[in-house]
mmCIF file of C-alpha atoms and ligand atoms in Angstrom:
data_model
loop_
_atom_site.group_PDB
_atom_site.id
_atom_site.type_symbol
_atom_site.label_atom_id
_atom_site.label_comp_id
_atom_site.label_asym_id
_atom_site.label_seq_id
_atom_site.Cartn_x
_atom_site.Cartn_y
_atom_site.Cartn_z
ATOM 1 C CA MET A 12 0.354 -30.072 11.008
ATOM 2 C CA LYS A 13 0.149 -27.819 7.999
ATOM 3 C CA LYS A 14 2.606 -24.990 7.670
ATOM 4 C CA GLU A 15 -0.106 -22.361 8.124
ATOM 5 C CA ASP A 16 -0.886 -23.807 11.549
ATOM 6 C CA PHE A 17 2.432 -22.580 12.926
ATOM 7 C CA LEU A 18 2.347 -19.284 14.696
ATOM 8 C CA ILE A 19 4.121 -16.354 13.156
ATOM 9 C CA ARG A 20 7.624 -16.025 14.534
ATOM 10 C CA ILE A 21 7.885 -12.270 14.835
ATOM 11 C CA PRO A 22 5.828 -9.961 17.050
ATOM 12 C CA TYR A 23 3.758 -7.243 15.392
ATOM 13 C CA ASP A 24 6.141 -4.483 16.534
ATOM 14 C CA THR A 25 9.044 -6.084 14.692
ATOM 15 C CA PHE A 26 6.926 -6.272 11.557
ATOM 16 C CA ALA A 27 5.791 -2.652 11.888
ATOM 17 C CA ASP A 28 9.375 -1.534 12.386
ATOM 18 C CA ARG A 29 10.484 -3.391 9.244
ATOM 19 C CA ALA A 30 7.577 -1.972 7.246
ATOM 20 C CA ARG A 31 8.413 1.576 8.364
ATOM 21 C CA ARG A 32 12.054 1.108 7.403
ATOM 22 C CA LEU A 33 11.080 -0.273 4.010
ATOM 23 C CA GLU A 34 8.764 2.659 3.388
ATOM 24 C CA ASN A 35 11.594 5.046 4.270
ATOM 25 C CA ARG A 36 13.914 3.222 1.932
ATOM 26 C CA ILE A 37 11.347 3.402 -0.878
ATOM 27 C CA ARG A 38 10.937 7.140 -0.191
ATOM 28 C CA GLU A 39 14.717 7.679 -0.357
ATOM 29 C CA ILE A 40 15.090 5.769 -3.608
ATOM 30 C CA CYS A 41 12.161 7.684 -5.102
ATOM 31 C CA ALA A 42 13.602 11.029 -4.020
ATOM 32 C CA ALA A 43 17.016 10.168 -5.461
ATOM 33 C CA SER A 44 15.520 9.092 -8.772
ATOM 34 C CA GLY A 45 13.048 11.943 -9.155
ATOM 35 C CA ARG A 46 9.951 9.837 -8.561
ATOM 36 C CA SER A 47 6.989 10.475 -6.313
ATOM 37 C CA PRO A 48 6.895 7.983 -3.377
ATOM 38 C CA GLY A 49 3.127 7.742 -3.724
ATOM 39 C CA ASP A 50 3.659 6.052 -7.090
ATOM 40 C CA VAL A 51 5.221 2.924 -5.560
ATOM 41 C CA LYS A 52 2.980 0.486 -3.675
ATOM 42 C CA LEU A 53 4.432 -1.884 -1.095
ATOM 43 C CA MET A 54 2.872 -5.336 -1.344
ATOM 44 C CA ALA A 55 3.447 -7.803 1.518
ATOM 45 C CA VAL A 56 4.215 -11.288 0.185
ATOM 46 C CA THR A 57 2.874 -13.750 2.753
ATOM 47 C CA LYS A 58 3.620 -17.070 0.968
ATOM 48 C CA THR A 59 4.902 -19.777 3.343
ATOM 49 C CA HIS A 60 4.015 -17.535 6.295
ATOM 50 C CA PRO A 61 0.889 -18.073 8.426
ATOM 51 C CA ALA A 62 -2.385 -16.191 7.995
ATOM 52 C CA GLU A 63 -1.362 -13.887 10.829
ATOM 53 C CA ALA A 64 1.216 -12.368 8.487
ATOM 54 C CA ALA A 65 -1.610 -10.953 6.375
ATOM 55 C CA GLY A 66 -3.243 -9.725 9.584
ATOM 56 C CA TYR A 67 -0.067 -7.773 10.367
ATOM 57 C CA ALA A 68 -0.065 -6.227 6.903
ATOM 58 C CA ALA A 69 -3.719 -5.219 7.257
ATOM 59 C CA ARG A 70 -3.198 -3.782 10.744
ATOM 60 C CA TYR A 71 -0.234 -1.746 9.528
ATOM 61 C CA GLY A 72 -2.228 -0.512 6.556
ATOM 62 C CA LEU A 73 -0.313 -1.992 3.638
ATOM 63 C CA PRO A 74 -2.451 -1.891 0.488
ATOM 64 C CA CYS A 75 -2.307 -5.568 -0.522
ATOM 65 C CA VAL A 76 -0.844 -9.004 0.102
ATOM 66 C CA GLY A 77 0.591 -11.386 -2.487
ATOM 67 C CA GLU A 78 0.392 -15.175 -2.523
ATOM 68 C CA ASN A 79 1.891 -17.504 -5.090
ATOM 69 C CA ARG A 80 -0.238 -20.620 -4.570
ATOM 70 C CA VAL A 81 -4.008 -20.719 -4.933
ATOM 71 C CA ARG A 82 -4.788 -23.393 -2.340
ATOM 72 C CA GLU A 83 -2.421 -22.013 0.280
ATOM 73 C CA ALA A 84 -3.937 -18.571 -0.217
ATOM 74 C CA ILE A 85 -7.562 -19.719 0.061
ATOM 75 C CA ASP A 86 -6.775 -21.363 3.377
ATOM 76 C CA LYS A 87 -5.222 -18.170 4.638
ATOM 77 C CA ILE A 88 -7.956 -15.899 3.331
ATOM 78 C CA ALA A 89 -10.403 -17.978 5.372
ATOM 79 C CA ARG A 90 -8.217 -17.815 8.483
ATOM 80 C CA ALA A 91 -6.970 -14.262 8.249
ATOM 81 C CA GLY A 92 -10.350 -12.825 9.141
ATOM 82 C CA CYS A 93 -9.325 -9.387 7.972
ATOM 83 C CA HIS A 94 -10.247 -7.189 5.106
ATOM 84 C CA MET A 95 -7.336 -7.347 2.733
ATOM 85 C CA ARG A 96 -6.694 -7.160 -0.946
ATOM 86 C CA TRP A 97 -5.270 -10.544 -1.980
ATOM 87 C CA GLU A 98 -3.385 -10.788 -5.245
ATOM 88 C CA LEU A 99 -2.061 -13.875 -6.989
ATOM 89 C CA ILE A 100 1.594 -13.477 -7.968
ATOM 90 C CA GLY A 101 2.482 -17.119 -8.738
ATOM 91 C CA HIS A 102 1.937 -19.363 -11.730
ATOM 92 C CA LEU A 103 -1.731 -20.202 -12.312
ATOM 93 C CA GLN A 104 -2.678 -23.604 -13.728
ATOM 94 C CA SER A 105 -5.798 -23.481 -15.884
ATOM 95 C CA ASN A 106 -7.603 -25.988 -13.666
ATOM 96 C CA LYS A 107 -7.347 -23.577 -10.719
ATOM 97 C CA ALA A 108 -8.567 -20.534 -12.675
ATOM 98 C CA ALA A 109 -12.107 -20.718 -11.269
ATOM 99 C CA LEU A 110 -10.853 -20.769 -7.680
ATOM 100 C CA ALA A 111 -8.490 -17.899 -8.390
ATOM 101 C CA VAL A 112 -11.274 -15.805 -9.914
ATOM 102 C CA ARG A 113 -13.411 -16.423 -6.848
ATOM 103 C CA HIS A 114 -10.783 -15.466 -4.269
ATOM 104 C CA PHE A 115 -8.342 -12.902 -5.630
ATOM 105 C CA ALA A 116 -8.744 -9.171 -6.170
ATOM 106 C CA ARG A 117 -6.191 -9.257 -8.975
ATOM 107 C CA ILE A 118 -4.046 -11.799 -10.809
ATOM 108 C CA GLN A 119 -0.528 -10.634 -11.656
ATOM 109 C CA SER A 120 0.608 -13.819 -13.381
ATOM 110 C CA VAL A 121 -1.423 -14.016 -16.594
ATOM 111 C CA ASP A 122 1.096 -15.416 -19.043
ATOM 112 C CA ARG A 123 -0.681 -17.177 -21.937
ATOM 113 C CA PRO A 124 -3.699 -16.674 -24.203
ATOM 114 C CA LYS A 125 -5.217 -19.995 -23.126
ATOM 115 C CA LEU A 126 -5.324 -18.773 -19.536
ATOM 116 C CA VAL A 127 -6.915 -15.507 -20.696
ATOM 117 C CA ALA A 128 -9.716 -17.482 -22.337
ATOM 118 C CA ARG A 129 -10.211 -19.595 -19.245
ATOM 119 C CA LEU A 130 -10.276 -16.573 -16.920
ATOM 120 C CA GLN A 131 -12.792 -14.838 -19.182
ATOM 121 C CA ARG A 132 -15.170 -17.825 -18.932
ATOM 122 C CA CYS A 133 -14.731 -18.031 -15.144
ATOM 123 C CA CYS A 134 -15.423 -14.304 -14.796
ATOM 124 C CA GLU A 135 -18.592 -14.737 -16.840
ATOM 125 C CA SER A 136 -19.870 -17.438 -14.497
ATOM 126 C CA GLU A 137 -18.894 -15.419 -11.414
ATOM 127 C CA ASP A 138 -20.295 -12.282 -13.043
ATOM 128 C CA ARG A 139 -17.248 -10.219 -12.207
ATOM 129 C CA THR A 140 -14.550 -8.131 -13.811
ATOM 130 C CA LEU A 141 -11.000 -9.192 -13.019
ATOM 131 C CA PRO A 142 -8.058 -6.781 -12.922
ATOM 132 C CA VAL A 143 -4.927 -8.507 -14.264
ATOM 133 C CA LEU A 144 -1.268 -7.932 -15.015
ATOM 134 C CA LEU A 145 0.521 -9.774 -17.794
ATOM 135 C CA GLN A 146 3.634 -11.578 -16.605
ATOM 136 C CA VAL A 147 6.556 -11.226 -18.998
ATOM 137 C CA ASN A 148 9.866 -12.990 -18.535
ATOM 138 C CA THR A 149 12.012 -10.077 -19.694
ATOM 139 C CA GLY A 150 15.065 -11.586 -18.004
ATOM 140 C CA ASN A 151 14.715 -14.673 -20.257
ATOM 141 C CA ASP A 152 15.185 -16.813 -17.173
ATOM 142 C CA ALA A 153 14.534 -20.487 -17.979
ATOM 143 C CA GLU A 154 13.401 -21.024 -14.377
ATOM 144 C CA LYS A 155 10.704 -18.361 -14.495
ATOM 145 C CA PHE A 156 7.212 -18.395 -15.926
ATOM 146 C CA GLY A 157 5.946 -15.561 -18.081
ATOM 147 C CA ALA A 158 5.417 -14.819 -21.733
ATOM 148 C CA THR A 159 8.479 -13.841 -23.734
ATOM 149 C CA ALA A 160 8.696 -10.229 -24.862
ATOM 150 C CA GLU A 161 7.963 -11.509 -28.396
ATOM 151 C CA GLU A 162 4.766 -13.226 -27.230
ATOM 152 C CA ALA A 163 3.586 -10.200 -25.260
ATOM 153 C CA PRO A 164 1.670 -8.429 -28.084
ATOM 154 C CA VAL A 165 -0.423 -11.546 -28.852
ATOM 155 C CA LEU A 166 -1.076 -12.035 -25.137
ATOM 156 C CA LEU A 167 -2.085 -8.409 -24.672
ATOM 157 C CA GLU A 168 -4.362 -8.529 -27.695
ATOM 158 C CA ALA A 169 -6.121 -11.594 -26.269
ATOM 159 C CA ALA A 170 -6.492 -9.931 -22.871
ATOM 160 C CA LEU A 171 -7.823 -6.683 -24.354
ATOM 161 C CA ASN A 172 -10.413 -8.701 -26.276
ATOM 162 C CA ALA A 173 -11.527 -10.482 -23.096
ATOM 163 C CA SER A 174 -14.353 -8.211 -21.933
ATOM 164 C CA ARG A 175 -14.224 -9.367 -18.302
ATOM 165 C CA LEU A 176 -10.484 -8.778 -17.882
ATOM 166 C CA LYS A 177 -9.080 -5.360 -17.130
ATOM 167 C CA VAL A 178 -5.403 -5.205 -18.072
ATOM 168 C CA GLU A 179 -3.673 -2.804 -15.690
ATOM 169 C CA GLY A 180 -0.052 -3.378 -16.632
ATOM 170 C CA LEU A 181 2.847 -5.812 -16.621
ATOM 171 C CA MET A 182 4.696 -7.917 -14.058
ATOM 172 C CA THR A 183 8.115 -9.536 -14.096
ATOM 173 C CA ILE A 184 10.413 -11.501 -11.801
ATOM 174 C CA ALA A 185 14.076 -10.731 -12.423
ATOM 175 C CA PRO A 186 16.567 -13.592 -12.697
ATOM 176 C CA PHE A 187 18.358 -14.290 -9.454
ATOM 177 C CA ASP A 188 21.886 -13.001 -9.980
ATOM 178 C CA PRO A 189 24.415 -11.446 -7.577
ATOM 179 C CA ASP A 190 25.166 -8.850 -10.259
ATOM 180 C CA PRO A 191 22.436 -6.176 -9.819
ATOM 181 C CA SER A 192 22.772 -5.035 -13.425
ATOM 182 C CA VAL A 193 21.069 -8.282 -14.517
ATOM 183 C CA ALA A 194 17.882 -7.414 -12.617
ATOM 184 C CA ARG A 195 18.111 -3.791 -13.722
ATOM 185 C CA ARG A 196 18.205 -4.863 -17.364
ATOM 186 C CA ALA A 197 15.126 -7.090 -16.907
ATOM 187 C CA PHE A 198 13.245 -4.190 -15.275
ATOM 188 C CA ALA A 199 14.275 -1.670 -17.931
ATOM 189 C CA SER A 200 13.162 -4.155 -20.615
ATOM 190 C CA LEU A 201 9.743 -4.476 -18.972
ATOM 191 C CA ARG A 202 9.332 -0.679 -18.890
ATOM 192 C CA GLU A 203 10.402 -0.329 -22.525
ATOM 193 C CA LEU A 204 8.092 -3.151 -23.550
ATOM 194 C CA ARG A 205 5.245 -1.446 -21.679
ATOM 195 C CA ASP A 206 5.941 1.826 -23.511
ATOM 196 C CA ARG A 207 5.875 0.074 -26.896
ATOM 197 C CA LEU A 208 2.689 -1.856 -26.105
ATOM 198 C CA GLN A 209 0.918 1.288 -24.880
ATOM 199 C CA ASP A 210 1.713 3.004 -28.176
ATOM 200 C CA ARG A 211 0.888 0.081 -30.381
ATOM 201 C CA PHE A 212 -2.439 -0.757 -28.723
ATOM 202 C CA ALA A 213 -3.302 2.803 -27.664
ATOM 203 C CA THR A 214 -4.162 1.573 -24.197
ATOM 204 C CA PRO A 215 -2.785 2.699 -20.829
ATOM 205 C CA LEU A 216 -0.699 0.118 -18.922
ATOM 206 C CA PRO A 217 0.183 2.090 -15.790
ATOM 207 C CA GLU A 218 1.166 -0.728 -13.433
ATOM 208 C CA LEU A 219 4.695 -2.156 -13.488
ATOM 209 C CA SER A 220 4.934 -4.814 -10.781
ATOM 210 C CA MET A 221 8.631 -5.457 -10.336
ATOM 211 C CA GLY A 222 11.149 -5.672 -7.525
ATOM 212 C CA MET A 223 11.414 -7.911 -4.440
ATOM 213 C CA THR A 224 13.572 -7.791 -1.293
ATOM 214 C CA GLY A 225 16.844 -8.228 -3.158
ATOM 215 C CA ASP A 226 16.290 -5.941 -6.144
ATOM 216 C CA LEU A 227 14.015 -3.226 -4.837
ATOM 217 C CA ARG A 228 16.347 -0.346 -5.652
ATOM 218 C CA GLU A 229 16.910 -1.319 -9.272
ATOM 219 C CA ALA A 230 13.181 -1.888 -9.754
ATOM 220 C CA ILE A 231 12.133 1.499 -8.379
ATOM 221 C CA GLU A 232 14.843 3.302 -10.303
ATOM 222 C CA GLU A 233 13.552 1.620 -13.483
ATOM 223 C CA GLY A 234 9.933 2.624 -12.869
ATOM 224 C CA SER A 235 8.294 0.009 -10.635
ATOM 225 C CA THR A 236 4.861 0.971 -9.294
ATOM 226 C CA CYS A 237 4.460 -2.124 -7.086
ATOM 227 C CA VAL A 238 7.250 -3.843 -5.178
ATOM 228 C CA ARG A 239 6.473 -7.315 -3.826
ATOM 229 C CA VAL A 240 8.312 -7.879 -0.556
ATOM 230 C CA GLY A 241 8.410 -11.037 1.552
ATOM 231 C CA SER A 242 11.655 -11.678 3.432
ATOM 232 C CA ALA A 243 12.408 -8.057 4.348
ATOM 233 C CA LEU A 244 9.052 -7.991 6.183
ATOM 234 C CA PHE A 245 8.613 -11.493 7.594
ATOM 235 C CA GLY A 246 12.147 -12.895 7.644
ATOM 236 C CA PRO A 247 13.647 -15.632 5.502
ATOM 237 C CA ARG A 248 11.513 -18.524 4.230
ATOM 238 C CA GLU A 249 12.769 -21.939 5.236
HETATM 239 C C1 LIG B 11 8.279 -14.811 -3.105
HETATM 240 C C2 LIG B 11 7.976 -13.781 -4.110
HETATM 241 C C3 LIG B 11 8.271 -12.428 -3.859
HETATM 242 C C4 LIG B 11 8.926 -11.925 -2.587
HETATM 243 O O1 LIG B 11 10.253 -12.331 -2.500
HETATM 244 P P1 LIG B 11 11.236 -11.811 -1.332
HETATM 245 O O2 LIG B 11 12.582 -12.000 -1.906
HETATM 246 O O3 LIG B 11 10.971 -12.637 -0.140
HETATM 247 O O4 LIG B 11 10.926 -10.370 -1.085
HETATM 248 C C5 LIG B 11 7.930 -11.518 -4.845
HETATM 249 N N1 LIG B 11 7.347 -11.891 -6.007
HETATM 250 C C6 LIG B 11 7.050 -13.169 -6.271
HETATM 251 C C7 LIG B 11 6.405 -13.513 -7.566
HETATM 252 C C8 LIG B 11 7.355 -14.156 -5.339
HETATM 253 O O5 LIG B 11 7.063 -15.436 -5.631
#
């Protein structure tokens, strides 16, 4: 049996309760840091959880779901049977670019010029425009994908020159570290990089996708506009 064939372990009410509590927490952090709560989207990350998890998110009214593997996501999109905005948040191999372009509303993990070129060609054959975020490894974590901050200008230039891609902002995954100041630094670096790139290329980059279950507070305080939450909504992944 494939993982997605298992039934979801929590009832909808438990999910809804967790989502409400998360929204309250986001509101509190926003209020304390002088931000407007409407500026921070809550994305439900459904990876490793069954298609029903996306159904819960849709029923509750969350704006989007995130998946980190193309094949796993396509399976779920077919099963979920609900209108949802699916976004790719995991590493994208070039040979899966066509599938990704066909199935996702946005790709948050664009991290190299070669992938930009590939996505542009796939968008041309699908005759679509693709919203993207550029993934930057501002925490310099050897275990994470993403362009380095130094590579970011070349990557952005390539993406801005790709007529079918619409660059909406930047994404990062902070290094896993019990010391919260490590994540905070990675998030602040992404915001500062965004500010520099906006100036240099005279282009708006409003979206900062940063923050997960464990580093939500730091991310919002440093300017996140999209937090990607899995475990706090669906429980731990095995
Ligand atoms: C899994 C994942 C998340 C969610 O992580 P949690 O700690 O479960 O909230 C967020 N972003 C990316 C890129 C992920 O792969």
